[in-house]
Tab-separated table of C-alpha atoms in Angstrom:
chain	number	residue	atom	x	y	z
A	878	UNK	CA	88.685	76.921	106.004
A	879	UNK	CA	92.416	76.128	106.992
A	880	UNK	CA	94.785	78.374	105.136
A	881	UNK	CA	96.400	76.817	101.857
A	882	UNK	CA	100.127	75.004	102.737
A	883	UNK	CA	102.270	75.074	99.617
A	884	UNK	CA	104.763	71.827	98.715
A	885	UNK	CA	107.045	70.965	96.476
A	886	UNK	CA	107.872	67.866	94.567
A	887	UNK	CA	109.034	66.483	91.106
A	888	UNK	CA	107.517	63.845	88.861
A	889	UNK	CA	109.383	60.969	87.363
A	890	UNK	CA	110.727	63.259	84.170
A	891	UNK	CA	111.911	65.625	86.911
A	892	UNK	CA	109.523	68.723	86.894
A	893	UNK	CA	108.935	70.916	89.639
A	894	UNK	CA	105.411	70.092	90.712
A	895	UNK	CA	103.647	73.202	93.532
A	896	UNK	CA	101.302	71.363	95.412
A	897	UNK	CA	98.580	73.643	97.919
A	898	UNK	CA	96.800	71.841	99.971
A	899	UNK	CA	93.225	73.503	102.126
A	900	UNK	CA	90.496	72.040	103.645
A	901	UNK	CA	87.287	73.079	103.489
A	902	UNK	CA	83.935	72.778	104.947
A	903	UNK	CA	80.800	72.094	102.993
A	904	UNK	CA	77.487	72.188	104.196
A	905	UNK	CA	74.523	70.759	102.467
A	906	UNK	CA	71.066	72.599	101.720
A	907	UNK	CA	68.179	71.192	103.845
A	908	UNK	CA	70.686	69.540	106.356
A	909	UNK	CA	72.820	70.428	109.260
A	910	UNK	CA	75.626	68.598	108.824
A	911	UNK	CA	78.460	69.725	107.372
A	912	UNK	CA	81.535	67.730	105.490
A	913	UNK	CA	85.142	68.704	105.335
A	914	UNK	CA	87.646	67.462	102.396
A	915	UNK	CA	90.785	68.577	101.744
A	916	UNK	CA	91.672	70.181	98.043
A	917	UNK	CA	95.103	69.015	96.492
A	918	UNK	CA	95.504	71.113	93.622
A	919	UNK	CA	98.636	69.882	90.959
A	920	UNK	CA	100.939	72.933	89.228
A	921	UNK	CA	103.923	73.162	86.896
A	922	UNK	CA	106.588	74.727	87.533
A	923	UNK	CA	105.531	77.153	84.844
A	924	UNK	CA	102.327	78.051	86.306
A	925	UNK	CA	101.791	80.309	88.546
A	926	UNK	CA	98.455	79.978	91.389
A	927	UNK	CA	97.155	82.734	94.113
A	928	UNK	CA	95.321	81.516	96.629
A	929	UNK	CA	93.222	83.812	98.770
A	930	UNK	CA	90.578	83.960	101.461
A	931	UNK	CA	87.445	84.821	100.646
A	932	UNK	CA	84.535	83.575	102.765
A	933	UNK	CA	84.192	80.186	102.872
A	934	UNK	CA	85.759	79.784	99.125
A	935	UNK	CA	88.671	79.594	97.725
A	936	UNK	CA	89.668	81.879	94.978
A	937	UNK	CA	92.620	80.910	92.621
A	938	UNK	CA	94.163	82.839	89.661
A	939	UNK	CA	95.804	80.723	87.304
A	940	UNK	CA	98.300	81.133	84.312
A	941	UNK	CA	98.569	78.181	82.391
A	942	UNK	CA	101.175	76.686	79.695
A	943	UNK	CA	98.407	74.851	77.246
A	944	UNK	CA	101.403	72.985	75.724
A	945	UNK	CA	102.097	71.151	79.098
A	946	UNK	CA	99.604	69.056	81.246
A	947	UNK	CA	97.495	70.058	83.921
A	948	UNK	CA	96.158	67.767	86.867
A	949	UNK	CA	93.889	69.118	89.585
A	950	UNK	CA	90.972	67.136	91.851
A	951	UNK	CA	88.796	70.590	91.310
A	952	UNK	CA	86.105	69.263	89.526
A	953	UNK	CA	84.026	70.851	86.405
A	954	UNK	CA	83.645	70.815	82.833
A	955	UNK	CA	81.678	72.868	80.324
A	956	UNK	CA	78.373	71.219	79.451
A	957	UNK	CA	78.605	69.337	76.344
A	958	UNK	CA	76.368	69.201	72.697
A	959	UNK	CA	77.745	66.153	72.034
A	960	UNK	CA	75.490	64.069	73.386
A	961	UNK	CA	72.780	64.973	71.705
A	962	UNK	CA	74.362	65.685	68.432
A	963	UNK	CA	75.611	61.619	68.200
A	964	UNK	CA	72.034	60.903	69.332
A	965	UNK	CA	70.622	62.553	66.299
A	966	UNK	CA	73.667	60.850	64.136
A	967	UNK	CA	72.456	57.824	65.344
A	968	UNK	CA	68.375	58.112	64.592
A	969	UNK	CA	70.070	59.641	60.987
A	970	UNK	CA	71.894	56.358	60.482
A	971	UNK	CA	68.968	54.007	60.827
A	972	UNK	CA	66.459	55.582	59.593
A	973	UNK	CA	68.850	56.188	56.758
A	974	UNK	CA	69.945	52.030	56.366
A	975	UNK	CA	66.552	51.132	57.045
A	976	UNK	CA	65.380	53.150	54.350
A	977	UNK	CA	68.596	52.067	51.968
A	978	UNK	CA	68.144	48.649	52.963
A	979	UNK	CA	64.206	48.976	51.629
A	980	UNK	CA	65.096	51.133	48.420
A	981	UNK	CA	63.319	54.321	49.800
A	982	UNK	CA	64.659	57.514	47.761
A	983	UNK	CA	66.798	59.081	49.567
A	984	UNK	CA	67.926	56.620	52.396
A	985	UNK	CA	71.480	56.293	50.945
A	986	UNK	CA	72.093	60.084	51.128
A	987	UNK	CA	70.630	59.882	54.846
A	988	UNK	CA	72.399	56.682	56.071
A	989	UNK	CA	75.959	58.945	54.527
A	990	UNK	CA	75.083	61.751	56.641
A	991	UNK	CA	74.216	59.999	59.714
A	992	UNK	CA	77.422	58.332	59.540
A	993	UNK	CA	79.391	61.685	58.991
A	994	UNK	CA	77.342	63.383	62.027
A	995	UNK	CA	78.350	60.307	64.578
A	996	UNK	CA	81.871	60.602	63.438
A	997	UNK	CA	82.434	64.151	63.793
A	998	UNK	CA	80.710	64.019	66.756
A	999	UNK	CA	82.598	61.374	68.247
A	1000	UNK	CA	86.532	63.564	67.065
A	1001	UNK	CA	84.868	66.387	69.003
A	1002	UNK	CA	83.772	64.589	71.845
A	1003	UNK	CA	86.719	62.822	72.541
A	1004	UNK	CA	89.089	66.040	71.340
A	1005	UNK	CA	87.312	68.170	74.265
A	1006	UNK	CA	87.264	64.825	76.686
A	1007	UNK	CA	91.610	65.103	75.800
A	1008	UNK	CA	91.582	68.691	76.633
A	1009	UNK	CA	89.117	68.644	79.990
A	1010	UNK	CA	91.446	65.796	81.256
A	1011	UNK	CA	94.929	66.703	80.096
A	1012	UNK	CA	95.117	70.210	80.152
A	1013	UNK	CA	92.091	72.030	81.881
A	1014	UNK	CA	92.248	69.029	84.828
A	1015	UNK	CA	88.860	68.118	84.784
A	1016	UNK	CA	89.687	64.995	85.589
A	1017	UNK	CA	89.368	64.124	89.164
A	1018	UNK	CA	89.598	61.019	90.914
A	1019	UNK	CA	85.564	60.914	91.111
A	1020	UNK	CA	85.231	61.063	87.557
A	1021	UNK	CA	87.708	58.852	86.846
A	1022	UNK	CA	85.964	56.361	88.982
A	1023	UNK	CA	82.980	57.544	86.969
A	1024	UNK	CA	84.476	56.659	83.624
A	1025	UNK	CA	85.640	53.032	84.583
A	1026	UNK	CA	82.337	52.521	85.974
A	1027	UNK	CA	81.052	53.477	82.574
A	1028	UNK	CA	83.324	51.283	80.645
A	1029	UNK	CA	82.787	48.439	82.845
A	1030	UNK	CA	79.294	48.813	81.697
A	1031	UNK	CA	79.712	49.072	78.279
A	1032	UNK	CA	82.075	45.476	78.681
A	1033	UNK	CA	79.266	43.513	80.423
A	1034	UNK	CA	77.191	44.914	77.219
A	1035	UNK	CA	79.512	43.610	74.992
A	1036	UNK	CA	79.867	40.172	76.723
A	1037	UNK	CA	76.214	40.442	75.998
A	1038	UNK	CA	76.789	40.857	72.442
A	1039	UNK	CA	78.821	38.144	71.568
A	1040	UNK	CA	77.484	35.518	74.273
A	1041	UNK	CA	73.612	36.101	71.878
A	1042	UNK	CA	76.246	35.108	68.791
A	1043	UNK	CA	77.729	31.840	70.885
A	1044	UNK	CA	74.027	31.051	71.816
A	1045	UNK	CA	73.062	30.892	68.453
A	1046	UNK	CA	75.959	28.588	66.879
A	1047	UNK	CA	75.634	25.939	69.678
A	1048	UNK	CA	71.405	26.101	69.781
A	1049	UNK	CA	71.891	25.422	65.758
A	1050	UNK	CA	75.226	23.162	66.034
A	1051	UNK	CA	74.413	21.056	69.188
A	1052	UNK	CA	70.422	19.740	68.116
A	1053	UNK	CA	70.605	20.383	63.855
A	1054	UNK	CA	67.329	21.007	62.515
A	1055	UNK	CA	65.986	18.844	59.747
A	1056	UNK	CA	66.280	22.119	57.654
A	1057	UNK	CA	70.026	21.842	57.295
A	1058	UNK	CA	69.965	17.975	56.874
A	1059	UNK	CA	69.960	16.979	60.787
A	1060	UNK	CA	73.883	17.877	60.624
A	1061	UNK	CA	76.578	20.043	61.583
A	1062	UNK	CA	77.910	21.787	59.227
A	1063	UNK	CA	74.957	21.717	56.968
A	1064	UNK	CA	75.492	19.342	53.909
A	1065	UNK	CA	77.090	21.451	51.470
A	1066	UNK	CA	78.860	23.426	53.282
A	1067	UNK	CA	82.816	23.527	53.100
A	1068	UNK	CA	84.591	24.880	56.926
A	1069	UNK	CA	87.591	26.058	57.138
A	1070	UNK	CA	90.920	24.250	58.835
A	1071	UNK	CA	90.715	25.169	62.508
A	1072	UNK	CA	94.514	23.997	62.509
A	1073	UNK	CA	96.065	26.610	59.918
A	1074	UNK	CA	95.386	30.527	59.785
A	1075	UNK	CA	92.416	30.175	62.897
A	1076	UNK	CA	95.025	28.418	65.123
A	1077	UNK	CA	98.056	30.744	63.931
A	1078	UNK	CA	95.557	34.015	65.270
A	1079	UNK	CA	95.317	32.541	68.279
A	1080	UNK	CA	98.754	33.066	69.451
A	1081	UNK	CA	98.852	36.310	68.167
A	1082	UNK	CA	96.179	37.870	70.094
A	1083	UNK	CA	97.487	36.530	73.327
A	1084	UNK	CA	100.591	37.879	72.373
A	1085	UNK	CA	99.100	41.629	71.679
A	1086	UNK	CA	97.446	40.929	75.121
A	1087	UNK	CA	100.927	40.788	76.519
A	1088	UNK	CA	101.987	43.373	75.500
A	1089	UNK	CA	99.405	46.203	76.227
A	1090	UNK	CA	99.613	44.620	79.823
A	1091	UNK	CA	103.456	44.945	79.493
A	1092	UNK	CA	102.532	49.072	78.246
A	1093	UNK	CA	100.018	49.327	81.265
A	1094	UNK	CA	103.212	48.446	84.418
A	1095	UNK	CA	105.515	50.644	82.007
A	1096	UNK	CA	102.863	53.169	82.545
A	1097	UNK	CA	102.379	52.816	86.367
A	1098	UNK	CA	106.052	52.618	86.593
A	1099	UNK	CA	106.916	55.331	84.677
A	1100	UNK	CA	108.570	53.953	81.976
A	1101	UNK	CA	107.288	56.364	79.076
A	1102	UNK	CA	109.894	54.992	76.269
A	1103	UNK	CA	109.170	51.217	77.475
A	1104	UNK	CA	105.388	51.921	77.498
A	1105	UNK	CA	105.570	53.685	74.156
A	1106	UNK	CA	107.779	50.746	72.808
A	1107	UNK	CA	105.088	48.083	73.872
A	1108	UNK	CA	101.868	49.988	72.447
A	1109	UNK	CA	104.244	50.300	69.352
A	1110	UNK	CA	104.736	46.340	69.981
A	1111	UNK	CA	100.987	45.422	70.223
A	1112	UNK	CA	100.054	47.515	67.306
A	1113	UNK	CA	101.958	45.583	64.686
A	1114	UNK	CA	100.989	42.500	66.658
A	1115	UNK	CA	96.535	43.773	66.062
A	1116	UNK	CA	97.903	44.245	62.429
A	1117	UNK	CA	99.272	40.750	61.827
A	1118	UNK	CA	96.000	39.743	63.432
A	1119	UNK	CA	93.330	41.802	61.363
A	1120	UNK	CA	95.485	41.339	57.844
A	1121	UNK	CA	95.635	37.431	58.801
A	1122	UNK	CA	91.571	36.933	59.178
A	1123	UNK	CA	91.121	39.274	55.863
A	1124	UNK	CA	93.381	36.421	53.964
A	1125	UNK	CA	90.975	33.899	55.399
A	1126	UNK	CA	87.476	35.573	54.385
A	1127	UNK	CA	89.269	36.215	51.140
A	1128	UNK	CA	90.367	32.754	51.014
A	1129	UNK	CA	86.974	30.865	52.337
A	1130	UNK	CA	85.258	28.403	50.912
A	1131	UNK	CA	81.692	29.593	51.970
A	1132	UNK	CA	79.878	32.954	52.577
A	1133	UNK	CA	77.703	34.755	55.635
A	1134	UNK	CA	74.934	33.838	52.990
A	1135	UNK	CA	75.457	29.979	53.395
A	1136	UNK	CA	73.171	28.971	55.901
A	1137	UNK	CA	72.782	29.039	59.438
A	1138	UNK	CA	76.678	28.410	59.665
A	1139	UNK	CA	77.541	31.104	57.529
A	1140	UNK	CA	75.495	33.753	59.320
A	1141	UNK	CA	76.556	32.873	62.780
A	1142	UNK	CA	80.535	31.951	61.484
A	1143	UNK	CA	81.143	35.436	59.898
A	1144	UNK	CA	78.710	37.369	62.504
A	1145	UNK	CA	80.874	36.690	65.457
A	1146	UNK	CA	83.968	36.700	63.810
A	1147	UNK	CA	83.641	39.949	61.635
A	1148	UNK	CA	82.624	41.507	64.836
A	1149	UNK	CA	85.418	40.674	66.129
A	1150	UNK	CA	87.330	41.359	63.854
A	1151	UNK	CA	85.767	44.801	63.646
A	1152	UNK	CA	86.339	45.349	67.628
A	1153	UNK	CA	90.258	44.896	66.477
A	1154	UNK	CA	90.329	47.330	64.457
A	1155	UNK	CA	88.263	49.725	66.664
A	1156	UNK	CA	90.855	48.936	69.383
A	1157	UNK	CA	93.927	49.122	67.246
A	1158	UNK	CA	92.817	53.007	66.119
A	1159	UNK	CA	92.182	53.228	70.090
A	1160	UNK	CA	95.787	51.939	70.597
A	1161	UNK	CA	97.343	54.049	68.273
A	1162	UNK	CA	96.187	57.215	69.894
A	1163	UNK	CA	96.949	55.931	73.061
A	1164	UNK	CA	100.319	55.725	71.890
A	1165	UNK	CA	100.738	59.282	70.259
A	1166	UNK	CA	99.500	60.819	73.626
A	1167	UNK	CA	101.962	58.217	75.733
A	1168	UNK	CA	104.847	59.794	73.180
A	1169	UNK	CA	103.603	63.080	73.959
A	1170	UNK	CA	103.395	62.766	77.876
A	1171	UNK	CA	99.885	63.107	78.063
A	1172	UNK	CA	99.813	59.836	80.094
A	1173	UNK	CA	100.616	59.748	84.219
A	1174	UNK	CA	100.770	56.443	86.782
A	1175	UNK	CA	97.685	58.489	87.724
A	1176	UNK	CA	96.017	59.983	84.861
A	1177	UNK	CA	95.537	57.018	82.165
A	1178	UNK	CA	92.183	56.228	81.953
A	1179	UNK	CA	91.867	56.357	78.533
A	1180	UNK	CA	94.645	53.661	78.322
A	1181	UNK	CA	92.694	51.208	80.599
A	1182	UNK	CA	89.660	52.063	78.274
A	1183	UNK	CA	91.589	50.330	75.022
A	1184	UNK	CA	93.151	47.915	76.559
């Protein structure tokens, strides 16, 4: 192992940053080949690091400022409950509406505190994800590759999800069954205007698109009043959006009850709608923790997660 070199630099709000720098060799069990990589390891000015020899290892001492952020590619992280605590949430929450949903005594109180469990499981989880990544550096570039990968996954689910929702309107809209009078919409059923509120949302949510893309160069840039002013930006924009599309269920002539219109109209769109709001409360932190400096050109996946 090749002795630590110390450097020192300054981030864009001007802080001191000690960088040490040491290879070291790994070797593998069961093989004879052995890997070096070199260890870049991120401190504030305020904190003070020790490096020593010992062995093949290297030993650092730490004193950290939890008020400030802390980067480092050393790898880690406690295990985690969490998992299996939003598993059980989740098992409580259906057997809980499926019970509800079939009267069974007892299935509202367990549907309430299957919802509770997944949501104070999900604060904790993501409080200790915050904590891991922003101040215990946790977060190297591995598992941030590891979380995009993740998301990436859960978006290719979610196309999923709605593409099952388009599949059904145009199967029922494109060959109408003689159920629903061998039309589209089904006789009896009142749509409403494509041209007034629909066509006024559209604009909008291209607009909020805008601007988180605007917050995500502020971000690489670093910009952290620009970036904060765009998240602030494409907040109010979500809000226009998700208050507009409750004034048009409150204001629609026909319910998810109406027929095979009805069900697939207000499935996709409610979900939709609900994936707003989830994203708007995802936004909102993200802007808190942008505010706060919690957010680097190089530490933001949580950022490229909501947007």
């Amino acid at each position: 192992m090749r002795l630590p070199q110390k450097r020192i630099s300054h981030n864009p709000q001007g802080d001191s940053i000690v960088q040490w720098e040491a290879s070291v060799e790994e070797e593998y069990k069961g093989s004879s080949r052995a890997r070096t990589r070199t260890i870049h390891i991120y401190l504030t000015e305020d904190a003070a690091i020790k490096p020593a020899m010992s062995g093949s290892s290297l030993s650092i001492e730490r004193k950290l400022d939890p008020k400030k952020p802390f980067f480092t590619t050393l790898g880690g992280g406690d295990p985690s409950p969490w998992p299996i605590s939003g598993s059980l949430g989740a098992l409580a929450t259906t057997v809980g509406g499926v019970m509800y949903m079939h009267s069974f005594q007892g299935g509202a109180t367990l549907l309430s505190l299957g919802l509770i469990f997944i949501l104070y499981t999900m604060f904790v989880w993501w409080r200790d994800v915050l904590r891991e990544s922003t101040l215990e550096g946790h977060h190297t570039k591995v598992v941030q590759l590891g979380l995009r990968y993740g998301f990436i996954l859960f978006i290719v689910s979610e196309v999923m999800f709605f593409f099952a929702f388009f599949w059904a309107f145009f199967h029922s809209s494109l060959a109408p069954t003689v159920e629903i009078g061998g039309i589209w919409p089904p006789k009896g059923i009142w749509v409403l205007d494509p041209w007034e509120i629909p066509f006024l949302n559209t604009p909008i949510l291209l607009s909020s698109g805008v601007a988180v893309t605007w917050a995500h160069h502020a971000i690489l840039a670093g910009k952290e009043k620009r970036a904060v002013y765009a998240l602030v930006a494409t907040v109010l924009l979500a809000l226009v959006f998700t208050g507009f599309q409750g004034m048009e269920y409150y204001q629609a002539p026909s319910t998810i009850s109406d027929s095979i219109y009805g069900s697939t109209f207000f499935l996709a769109t409610g979900f939709h709608g609900f994936h707003v709001i989830i994203g708007t409360l995802f936004l909102i932190i993200c802007g808190i923790r942008q505010y706060l400096g919690h957010l680097t050109k190089e530490h933001h996946v949580g950022f490229e997660a909501a947007a």
